[in-house]
mmCIF file of N, CA and C in Angstrom:
data_model
loop_
_atom_site.group_PDB
_atom_site.id
_atom_site.type_symbol
_atom_site.label_atom_id
_atom_site.label_comp_id
_atom_site.label_asym_id
_atom_site.label_seq_id
_atom_site.Cartn_x
_atom_site.Cartn_y
_atom_site.Cartn_z
ATOM 1 N N MET P 1 304.974 190.644 267.659
ATOM 2 C CA MET P 1 304.925 190.058 266.320
ATOM 3 C C MET P 1 304.419 190.972 265.398
ATOM 4 N N PHE P 2 303.208 191.735 265.607
ATOM 5 C CA PHE P 2 302.547 192.562 264.646
ATOM 6 C C PHE P 2 303.249 194.001 264.354
ATOM 7 N N GLU P 3 303.997 194.274 265.483
ATOM 8 C CA GLU P 3 304.797 195.478 265.329
ATOM 9 C C GLU P 3 305.752 195.238 264.275
ATOM 10 N N ALA P 4 306.324 194.282 264.030
ATOM 11 C CA ALA P 4 307.173 193.876 262.922
ATOM 12 C C ALA P 4 306.536 193.413 261.500
ATOM 13 N N ASP P 5 305.285 193.378 261.468
ATOM 14 C CA ASP P 5 304.739 192.881 260.341
ATOM 15 C C ASP P 5 304.292 194.097 259.486
ATOM 16 N N GLU P 6 305.325 194.658 258.607
ATOM 17 C CA GLU P 6 305.147 195.635 257.762
ATOM 18 C C GLU P 6 304.091 195.430 256.733
ATOM 19 N N ALA P 7 304.023 194.205 256.065
ATOM 20 C CA ALA P 7 303.102 193.820 255.029
ATOM 21 C C ALA P 7 301.560 194.101 255.739
ATOM 22 N N SER P 8 301.313 193.447 256.559
ATOM 23 C CA SER P 8 299.994 193.696 257.156
ATOM 24 C C SER P 8 299.692 195.230 257.648
ATOM 25 N N ARG P 9 300.603 195.904 258.383
ATOM 26 C CA ARG P 9 300.296 197.333 258.696
ATOM 27 C C ARG P 9 300.386 198.173 257.594
ATOM 28 N N ALA P 10 300.972 198.030 256.530
ATOM 29 C CA ALA P 10 300.879 198.827 255.149
ATOM 30 C C ALA P 10 299.505 198.784 254.645
ATOM 31 N N LEU P 11 298.841 197.766 254.736
ATOM 32 C CA LEU P 11 297.412 197.562 254.182
ATOM 33 C C LEU P 11 296.624 198.019 255.088
ATOM 34 N N GLY P 12 296.824 198.631 256.162
ATOM 35 C CA GLY P 12 295.925 199.326 257.203
ATOM 36 C C GLY P 12 295.201 198.171 258.156
ATOM 37 N N ILE P 13 295.756 197.013 258.164
ATOM 38 C CA ILE P 13 295.203 196.190 259.124
ATOM 39 C C ILE P 13 295.605 196.740 260.718
ATOM 40 N N GLU P 14 294.541 196.705 261.573
ATOM 41 C CA GLU P 14 294.535 197.019 262.998
ATOM 42 C C GLU P 14 294.082 195.749 263.613
ATOM 43 N N LEU P 15 295.175 195.491 264.821
ATOM 44 C CA LEU P 15 295.088 194.572 265.625
ATOM 45 C C LEU P 15 294.094 195.034 266.668
ATOM 46 N N LEU P 16 293.103 194.636 267.023
ATOM 47 C CA LEU P 16 291.965 194.862 268.218
ATOM 48 C C LEU P 16 292.148 194.397 269.342
ATOM 49 N N GLU P 17 292.555 192.870 269.356
ATOM 50 C CA GLU P 17 292.991 191.941 270.438
ATOM 51 C C GLU P 17 293.666 190.704 270.107
ATOM 52 N N ALA P 18 294.535 190.404 271.078
ATOM 53 C CA ALA P 18 295.304 188.934 270.970
ATOM 54 C C ALA P 18 295.551 188.424 272.215
ATOM 55 N N GLY P 19 295.442 187.277 272.457
ATOM 56 C CA GLY P 19 295.922 186.520 273.712
ATOM 57 C C GLY P 19 295.270 185.245 273.807
ATOM 58 N N ASN P 20 295.752 184.384 274.377
ATOM 59 C CA ASN P 20 295.391 182.931 274.701
ATOM 60 C C ASN P 20 294.855 182.157 273.464
ATOM 61 N N GLY P 21 295.326 182.257 272.572
ATOM 62 C CA GLY P 21 294.862 181.461 271.125
ATOM 63 C C GLY P 21 293.652 182.282 270.467
ATOM 64 N N ARG P 22 293.523 183.407 270.703
ATOM 65 C CA ARG P 22 292.369 184.256 270.011
ATOM 66 C C ARG P 22 293.001 185.388 269.574
ATOM 67 N N ALA P 23 292.317 186.147 268.515
ATOM 68 C CA ALA P 23 292.792 187.507 267.994
ATOM 69 C C ALA P 23 291.579 188.056 267.097
ATOM 70 N N VAL P 24 291.585 189.276 267.091
ATOM 71 C CA VAL P 24 290.690 189.990 266.353
ATOM 72 C C VAL P 24 291.405 191.191 265.428
ATOM 73 N N ALA P 25 291.337 191.393 264.371
ATOM 74 C CA ALA P 25 291.942 192.347 263.578
ATOM 75 C C ALA P 25 290.805 192.893 262.547
ATOM 76 N N SER P 26 291.076 194.018 262.105
ATOM 77 C CA SER P 26 290.230 194.651 261.054
ATOM 78 C C SER P 26 290.917 195.415 259.968
ATOM 79 N N MET P 27 290.361 195.604 258.708
ATOM 80 C CA MET P 27 290.883 196.101 257.619
ATOM 81 C C MET P 27 289.571 196.879 256.792
ATOM 82 N N LYS P 28 289.976 198.140 256.202
ATOM 83 C CA LYS P 28 288.843 198.474 255.458
ATOM 84 C C LYS P 28 289.379 198.268 253.797
ATOM 85 N N ILE P 29 288.323 198.043 253.007
ATOM 86 C CA ILE P 29 288.719 197.761 251.651
ATOM 87 C C ILE P 29 288.901 199.139 251.108
ATOM 88 N N THR P 30 289.849 199.071 250.463
ATOM 89 C CA THR P 30 290.253 200.458 249.613
ATOM 90 C C THR P 30 290.040 200.167 248.295
ATOM 91 N N ALA P 31 290.122 201.315 247.435
ATOM 92 C CA ALA P 31 290.111 201.120 245.783
ATOM 93 C C ALA P 31 291.290 200.469 245.357
ATOM 94 N N SER P 32 292.644 200.309 246.083
ATOM 95 C CA SER P 32 293.529 199.391 245.545
ATOM 96 C C SER P 32 293.249 198.202 245.734
ATOM 97 N N MET P 33 292.143 197.707 246.511
ATOM 98 C CA MET P 33 292.029 196.247 246.933
ATOM 99 C C MET P 33 290.976 195.506 246.047
ATOM 100 N N VAL P 34 290.159 196.501 245.235
ATOM 101 C CA VAL P 34 288.948 196.030 244.477
ATOM 102 C C VAL P 34 289.772 195.435 243.036
ATOM 103 N N ASN P 35 288.992 194.376 242.804
ATOM 104 C CA ASN P 35 289.229 194.033 241.436
ATOM 105 C C ASN P 35 288.464 194.169 240.299
ATOM 106 N N GLY P 36 288.823 193.768 239.092
ATOM 107 C CA GLY P 36 287.877 193.937 237.904
ATOM 108 C C GLY P 36 286.514 193.857 237.932
ATOM 109 N N HIS P 37 286.038 192.809 238.704
ATOM 110 C CA HIS P 37 284.664 192.699 239.239
ATOM 111 C C HIS P 37 283.928 193.785 240.065
ATOM 112 N N ASP P 38 284.767 194.693 240.373
ATOM 113 C CA ASP P 38 284.371 195.625 241.383
ATOM 114 C C ASP P 38 284.081 195.043 242.960
ATOM 115 N N ILE P 39 284.671 194.123 243.107
ATOM 116 C CA ILE P 39 284.684 193.478 244.437
ATOM 117 C C ILE P 39 285.989 193.273 244.906
ATOM 118 N N ALA P 40 286.070 193.099 246.321
ATOM 119 C CA ALA P 40 287.433 192.933 246.896
ATOM 120 C C ALA P 40 288.083 191.856 246.488
ATOM 121 N N HIS P 41 289.382 192.021 246.051
ATOM 122 C CA HIS P 41 290.174 190.759 245.641
ATOM 123 C C HIS P 41 290.427 189.685 246.816
ATOM 124 N N GLY P 42 290.135 188.592 246.565
ATOM 125 C CA GLY P 42 290.169 187.521 247.665
ATOM 126 C C GLY P 42 291.546 187.359 248.263
ATOM 127 N N GLY P 43 292.512 187.675 247.335
ATOM 128 C CA GLY P 43 293.838 187.674 248.218
ATOM 129 C C GLY P 43 293.996 188.701 249.341
ATOM 130 N N TYR P 44 293.211 189.767 249.185
ATOM 131 C CA TYR P 44 293.358 190.673 250.450
ATOM 132 C C TYR P 44 292.419 190.269 251.762
ATOM 133 N N VAL P 45 291.224 189.693 251.536
ATOM 134 C CA VAL P 45 290.453 188.925 252.359
ATOM 135 C C VAL P 45 291.311 187.899 252.998
ATOM 136 N N PHE P 46 291.879 186.964 252.126
ATOM 137 C CA PHE P 46 292.810 185.887 252.805
ATOM 138 C C PHE P 46 293.987 186.478 253.803
ATOM 139 N N LEU P 47 294.525 187.659 253.128
ATOM 140 C CA LEU P 47 295.574 188.288 253.860
ATOM 141 C C LEU P 47 295.353 188.748 255.410
ATOM 142 N N LEU P 48 293.962 189.477 255.341
ATOM 143 C CA LEU P 48 293.401 189.746 256.594
ATOM 144 C C LEU P 48 293.335 188.645 257.527
ATOM 145 N N ALA P 49 292.524 187.291 257.160
ATOM 146 C CA ALA P 49 292.317 186.252 257.954
ATOM 147 C C ALA P 49 293.580 185.617 258.275
ATOM 148 N N ASP P 50 294.627 185.496 257.419
ATOM 149 C CA ASP P 50 295.901 184.922 257.557
ATOM 150 C C ASP P 50 296.512 185.528 258.657
ATOM 151 N N THR P 51 296.867 186.967 258.546
ATOM 152 C CA THR P 51 297.325 187.848 259.530
ATOM 153 C C THR P 51 296.696 187.481 261.033
ATOM 154 N N THR P 52 295.371 187.444 261.139
ATOM 155 C CA THR P 52 294.504 187.366 262.334
ATOM 156 C C THR P 52 294.890 185.852 262.845
ATOM 157 N N PHE P 53 295.001 184.761 261.960
ATOM 158 C CA PHE P 53 295.231 183.371 262.331
ATOM 159 C C PHE P 53 296.873 183.626 262.877
ATOM 160 N N ALA P 54 297.669 184.356 262.243
ATOM 161 C CA ALA P 54 299.094 184.324 262.714
ATOM 162 C C ALA P 54 298.951 184.917 264.237
ATOM 163 N N LEU P 55 298.351 186.050 264.368
ATOM 164 C CA LEU P 55 298.293 186.541 265.652
ATOM 165 C C LEU P 55 297.784 185.646 266.914
ATOM 166 N N ALA P 56 296.696 184.992 266.490
ATOM 167 C CA ALA P 56 296.163 183.881 267.538
ATOM 168 C C ALA P 56 297.091 182.880 267.602
ATOM 169 N N CYS P 57 297.829 182.098 266.902
ATOM 170 C CA CYS P 57 298.627 180.994 266.848
ATOM 171 C C CYS P 57 300.016 181.692 267.571
ATOM 172 N N ASN P 58 300.578 182.824 267.467
ATOM 173 C CA ASN P 58 301.667 183.258 268.214
ATOM 174 C C ASN P 58 301.366 183.991 269.535
ATOM 175 N N SER P 59 300.069 183.887 270.000
ATOM 176 C CA SER P 59 299.777 184.677 271.137
ATOM 177 C C SER P 59 300.182 183.726 272.638
ATOM 178 N N HIS P 60 300.612 182.492 272.124
ATOM 179 C CA HIS P 60 301.207 181.551 273.249
ATOM 180 C C HIS P 60 302.724 181.751 273.522
ATOM 181 N N GLY P 61 303.337 182.503 272.615
ATOM 182 C CA GLY P 61 304.710 182.914 272.637
ATOM 183 C C GLY P 61 305.794 182.157 271.839
ATOM 184 N N PRO P 62 305.604 180.809 271.738
ATOM 185 C CA PRO P 62 306.691 180.223 270.678
ATOM 186 C C PRO P 62 306.390 180.939 269.371
ATOM 187 N N VAL P 63 307.509 181.003 268.458
ATOM 188 C CA VAL P 63 307.230 181.213 267.076
ATOM 189 C C VAL P 63 306.602 180.240 266.265
ATOM 190 N N THR P 64 305.492 180.480 265.759
ATOM 191 C CA THR P 64 304.549 179.571 265.071
ATOM 192 C C THR P 64 304.175 180.181 263.642
ATOM 193 N N VAL P 65 304.264 179.356 262.731
ATOM 194 C CA VAL P 65 304.086 179.678 261.436
ATOM 195 C C VAL P 65 302.693 178.886 260.728
ATOM 196 N N ALA P 66 302.477 179.183 259.585
ATOM 197 C CA ALA P 66 301.211 178.429 258.965
ATOM 198 C C ALA P 66 301.799 177.087 258.254
ATOM 199 N N ALA P 67 301.247 175.958 258.461
ATOM 200 C CA ALA P 67 301.497 174.874 257.791
ATOM 201 C C ALA P 67 300.772 174.856 256.537
ATOM 202 N N GLY P 68 299.492 175.440 256.679
ATOM 203 C CA GLY P 68 298.522 175.260 255.505
ATOM 204 C C GLY P 68 297.185 176.091 256.069
ATOM 205 N N ALA P 69 296.367 176.486 255.013
ATOM 206 C CA ALA P 69 295.290 177.093 255.237
ATOM 207 C C ALA P 69 294.417 177.128 253.996
ATOM 208 N N ASP P 70 292.956 177.029 254.508
ATOM 209 C CA ASP P 70 292.006 177.230 253.395
ATOM 210 C C ASP P 70 291.046 178.101 253.595
ATOM 211 N N ILE P 71 290.343 178.757 252.791
ATOM 212 C CA ILE P 71 289.454 179.786 252.725
ATOM 213 C C ILE P 71 288.185 179.428 251.855
ATOM 214 N N THR P 72 286.929 179.691 252.397
ATOM 215 C CA THR P 72 285.975 179.749 251.754
ATOM 216 C C THR P 72 285.123 181.117 251.773
ATOM 217 N N PHE P 73 284.958 181.856 250.452
ATOM 218 C CA PHE P 73 284.465 182.932 250.396
ATOM 219 C C PHE P 73 282.845 182.896 250.349
ATOM 220 N N VAL P 74 282.108 183.565 251.278
ATOM 221 C CA VAL P 74 280.864 183.367 251.287
ATOM 222 C C VAL P 74 279.916 184.462 250.758
ATOM 223 N N ALA P 75 280.728 185.858 250.811
ATOM 224 C CA ALA P 75 280.021 186.758 249.991
ATOM 225 C C ALA P 75 281.211 187.636 249.603
ATOM 226 N N ALA P 76 280.845 188.615 248.682
ATOM 227 C CA ALA P 76 281.892 189.556 248.203
ATOM 228 C C ALA P 76 282.106 190.724 249.134
ATOM 229 N N GLY P 77 283.451 191.171 249.361
ATOM 230 C CA GLY P 77 283.692 192.296 249.947
ATOM 231 C C GLY P 77 283.421 193.455 249.088
ATOM 232 N N ARG P 78 283.466 194.726 249.542
ATOM 233 C CA ARG P 78 282.907 195.899 248.480
ATOM 234 C C ARG P 78 283.866 197.048 248.957
ATOM 235 N N LEU P 79 283.994 197.888 247.863
ATOM 236 C CA LEU P 79 284.961 198.906 248.468
ATOM 237 C C LEU P 79 284.261 199.809 249.502
ATOM 238 N N GLY P 80 284.988 200.235 250.467
ATOM 239 C CA GLY P 80 284.705 200.875 251.713
ATOM 240 C C GLY P 80 284.266 199.945 252.924
ATOM 241 N N ASP P 81 284.000 198.780 252.518
ATOM 242 C CA ASP P 81 283.577 197.674 253.770
ATOM 243 C C ASP P 81 284.688 197.922 254.624
ATOM 244 N N HIS P 82 284.069 197.529 256.033
ATOM 245 C CA HIS P 82 285.210 197.419 257.209
ATOM 246 C C HIS P 82 285.009 196.045 257.565
ATOM 247 N N LEU P 83 286.092 195.449 257.326
ATOM 248 C CA LEU P 83 286.145 193.822 257.373
ATOM 249 C C LEU P 83 286.687 193.782 258.966
ATOM 250 N N VAL P 84 286.183 192.755 259.711
ATOM 251 C CA VAL P 84 286.649 192.469 260.956
ATOM 252 C C VAL P 84 286.893 190.771 260.863
ATOM 253 N N ALA P 85 288.083 190.265 261.215
ATOM 254 C CA ALA P 85 288.420 188.974 261.356
ATOM 255 C C ALA P 85 288.601 188.435 262.850
ATOM 256 N N THR P 86 288.061 187.507 263.165
ATOM 257 C CA THR P 86 288.062 186.918 264.454
ATOM 258 C C THR P 86 288.583 185.400 264.518
ATOM 259 N N ALA P 87 289.763 185.160 264.932
ATOM 260 C CA ALA P 87 290.532 183.994 265.063
ATOM 261 C C ALA P 87 290.506 183.317 266.477
ATOM 262 N N THR P 88 290.111 181.829 266.438
ATOM 263 C CA THR P 88 289.790 180.999 267.489
ATOM 264 C C THR P 88 290.601 179.943 267.281
ATOM 265 N N GLU P 89 291.270 179.457 268.464
ATOM 266 C CA GLU P 89 292.069 178.180 268.417
ATOM 267 C C GLU P 89 290.975 177.107 268.679
ATOM 268 N N ARG P 90 291.148 175.982 267.767
ATOM 269 C CA ARG P 90 290.409 174.851 267.940
ATOM 270 C C ARG P 90 290.960 173.789 268.854
ATOM 271 N N THR P 91 292.397 173.564 268.645
ATOM 272 C CA THR P 91 293.149 172.572 269.179
ATOM 273 C C THR P 91 294.559 172.812 268.916
ATOM 274 N N ARG P 92 295.335 172.376 269.790
ATOM 275 C CA ARG P 92 296.908 172.420 269.733
ATOM 276 C C ARG P 92 297.337 171.127 270.156
ATOM 277 N N TYR P 93 298.041 170.643 269.378
ATOM 278 C CA TYR P 93 298.762 169.121 269.746
ATOM 279 C C TYR P 93 299.905 169.013 269.420
ATOM 280 N N GLY P 94 301.060 168.810 270.291
ATOM 281 C CA GLY P 94 302.460 168.751 270.025
ATOM 282 C C GLY P 94 302.952 170.089 269.641
ATOM 283 N N ARG P 95 303.373 170.158 268.408
ATOM 284 C CA ARG P 95 303.811 171.543 267.897
ATOM 285 C C ARG P 95 302.907 171.981 266.896
ATOM 286 N N ASN P 96 301.750 171.385 266.685
ATOM 287 C CA ASN P 96 300.628 171.811 265.633
ATOM 288 C C ASN P 96 299.475 172.319 266.266
ATOM 289 N N GLY P 97 298.662 173.224 265.478
ATOM 290 C CA GLY P 97 297.467 173.766 266.062
ATOM 291 C C GLY P 97 296.330 173.936 264.837
ATOM 292 N N ILE P 98 295.227 174.030 265.089
ATOM 293 C CA ILE P 98 294.159 174.386 264.089
ATOM 294 C C ILE P 98 293.256 175.600 264.516
ATOM 295 N N TYR P 99 293.168 176.521 263.595
ATOM 296 C CA TYR P 99 292.615 177.743 264.086
ATOM 297 C C TYR P 99 291.479 177.986 263.090
ATOM 298 N N ASP P 100 290.400 178.446 263.304
ATOM 299 C CA ASP P 100 289.253 178.880 262.471
ATOM 300 C C ASP P 100 289.297 180.470 262.640
ATOM 301 N N VAL P 101 289.076 180.944 261.615
ATOM 302 C CA VAL P 101 288.769 182.512 261.417
ATOM 303 C C VAL P 101 287.721 183.019 260.779
ATOM 304 N N THR P 102 286.737 183.727 261.246
ATOM 305 C CA THR P 102 285.579 184.290 260.477
ATOM 306 C C THR P 102 285.802 185.708 260.370
ATOM 307 N N VAL P 103 285.726 186.154 258.828
ATOM 308 C CA VAL P 103 285.755 187.395 258.531
ATOM 309 C C VAL P 103 284.247 187.803 258.050
ATOM 310 N N HIS P 104 283.832 189.304 258.587
ATOM 311 C CA HIS P 104 282.733 189.683 258.499
ATOM 312 C C HIS P 104 282.648 191.141 258.140
ATOM 313 N N ARG P 105 281.598 191.582 257.510
ATOM 314 C CA ARG P 105 281.779 192.833 257.335
ATOM 315 C C ARG P 105 280.823 193.878 258.460
ATOM 316 N N GLU P 106 281.167 194.792 258.692
ATOM 317 C CA GLU P 106 280.089 195.604 259.736
ATOM 318 C C GLU P 106 279.109 196.189 258.958
ATOM 319 N N THR P 107 277.806 195.979 259.224
ATOM 320 C CA THR P 107 276.741 196.820 258.471
ATOM 321 C C THR P 107 275.869 197.271 259.681
ATOM 322 N N PRO P 108 275.062 198.371 259.209
ATOM 323 C CA PRO P 108 273.961 198.817 260.093
ATOM 324 C C PRO P 108 273.055 197.784 260.775
ATOM 325 N N GLY P 109 273.024 196.712 260.025
ATOM 326 C CA GLY P 109 272.037 195.521 260.630
ATOM 327 C C GLY P 109 272.755 194.692 261.377
ATOM 328 N N GLY P 110 274.031 194.642 261.589
ATOM 329 C CA GLY P 110 274.862 193.656 262.290
ATOM 330 C C GLY P 110 275.984 193.144 261.043
ATOM 331 N N PRO P 111 276.743 192.201 261.965
ATOM 332 C CA PRO P 111 277.850 191.616 261.076
ATOM 333 C C PRO P 111 277.233 190.770 260.054
ATOM 334 N N GLU P 112 277.871 190.877 258.752
ATOM 335 C CA GLU P 112 277.457 189.748 257.771
ATOM 336 C C GLU P 112 278.980 188.949 257.383
ATOM 337 N N THR P 113 278.987 187.656 257.505
ATOM 338 C CA THR P 113 279.971 186.874 257.188
ATOM 339 C C THR P 113 280.445 187.107 255.412
ATOM 340 N N VAL P 114 281.846 187.110 255.321
ATOM 341 C CA VAL P 114 282.410 187.310 254.102
ATOM 342 C C VAL P 114 283.049 186.152 253.806
ATOM 343 N N ALA P 115 283.828 185.632 254.856
ATOM 344 C CA ALA P 115 284.699 184.485 254.367
ATOM 345 C C ALA P 115 284.877 183.541 255.814
ATOM 346 N N GLU P 116 285.145 182.280 255.542
ATOM 347 C CA GLU P 116 285.697 181.490 256.611
ATOM 348 C C GLU P 116 286.782 180.817 256.316
ATOM 349 N N PHE P 117 287.789 180.624 257.184
ATOM 350 C CA PHE P 117 289.099 180.346 256.732
ATOM 351 C C PHE P 117 289.431 179.379 258.092
ATOM 352 N N ARG P 118 290.225 178.269 257.583
ATOM 353 C CA ARG P 118 290.995 177.404 258.588
ATOM 354 C C ARG P 118 292.307 177.327 258.436
ATOM 355 N N GLY P 119 293.063 177.688 259.410
ATOM 356 C CA GLY P 119 294.410 177.683 259.230
ATOM 357 C C GLY P 119 295.150 176.432 260.239
ATOM 358 N N ARG P 120 296.261 175.925 259.834
ATOM 359 C CA ARG P 120 296.964 175.013 260.444
ATOM 360 C C ARG P 120 298.348 175.322 260.597
ATOM 361 N N SER P 121 298.667 175.454 261.877
ATOM 362 C CA SER P 121 299.885 175.925 262.293
ATOM 363 C C SER P 121 300.970 174.968 262.869
ATOM 364 N N ARG P 122 302.204 175.463 262.976
ATOM 365 C CA ARG P 122 303.354 174.682 263.298
ATOM 366 C C ARG P 122 304.135 175.461 264.094
ATOM 367 N N THR P 123 304.480 174.989 265.337
ATOM 368 C CA THR P 123 305.753 175.791 266.079
ATOM 369 C C THR P 123 306.904 175.425 265.711
ATOM 370 N N ILE P 124 307.766 176.380 265.522
ATOM 371 C CA ILE P 124 309.174 176.220 265.065
ATOM 372 C C ILE P 124 310.331 176.459 266.040
ATOM 373 N N GLU P 125 310.001 177.517 267.002
ATOM 374 C CA GLU P 125 310.966 177.772 268.102
ATOM 375 C C GLU P 125 310.140 177.710 269.230
ATOM 376 N N LYS P 126 311.215 177.554 270.364
ATOM 377 C CA LYS P 126 310.413 177.554 271.804
ATOM 378 C C LYS P 126 309.945 179.010 272.187
ATOM 379 N N SER P 127 310.729 179.871 271.875
ATOM 380 C CA SER P 127 310.257 181.295 272.328
ATOM 381 C C SER P 127 310.978 182.400 271.374
ATOM 382 N N ARG P 128 310.562 183.526 271.102
ATOM 383 C CA ARG P 128 311.086 184.524 270.143
ATOM 384 C C ARG P 128 312.533 184.883 270.674
ATOM 385 N N ASP P 129 312.580 184.599 272.039
ATOM 386 C CA ASP P 129 314.043 185.075 272.701
ATOM 387 C C ASP P 129 315.139 184.101 272.267
ATOM 388 N N ALA P 130 314.699 182.978 272.062
ATOM 389 C CA ALA P 130 315.707 181.736 271.930
ATOM 390 C C ALA P 130 316.735 181.937 270.834
#
């Protein structure tokens, strides 16, 4: 799925791992991602979290899309920050699922949380080959 995701790859998002309801992806905040307050535009942070959520919920095989998502911004991202998003499946029931994604920045002192995201998924096809 990620190989066909031109939007995410064009922004420099890198897939670090994916499988069994979990995914990790990263992105560096570039000058074109910084808003008028000199911080990362929230839409880019959301996009990283949403991409990682999509990778996690599609790791089971069937084509799965977002039914909804919410994000809470905890700290501002800054130019040059290396953000890492980790998505974890909380539950799947029928064709639905709930996933949590934590976005953090890498710092010399360790990871610092930038945002918390919750995504709700919906499976729409039994498999990508169907």
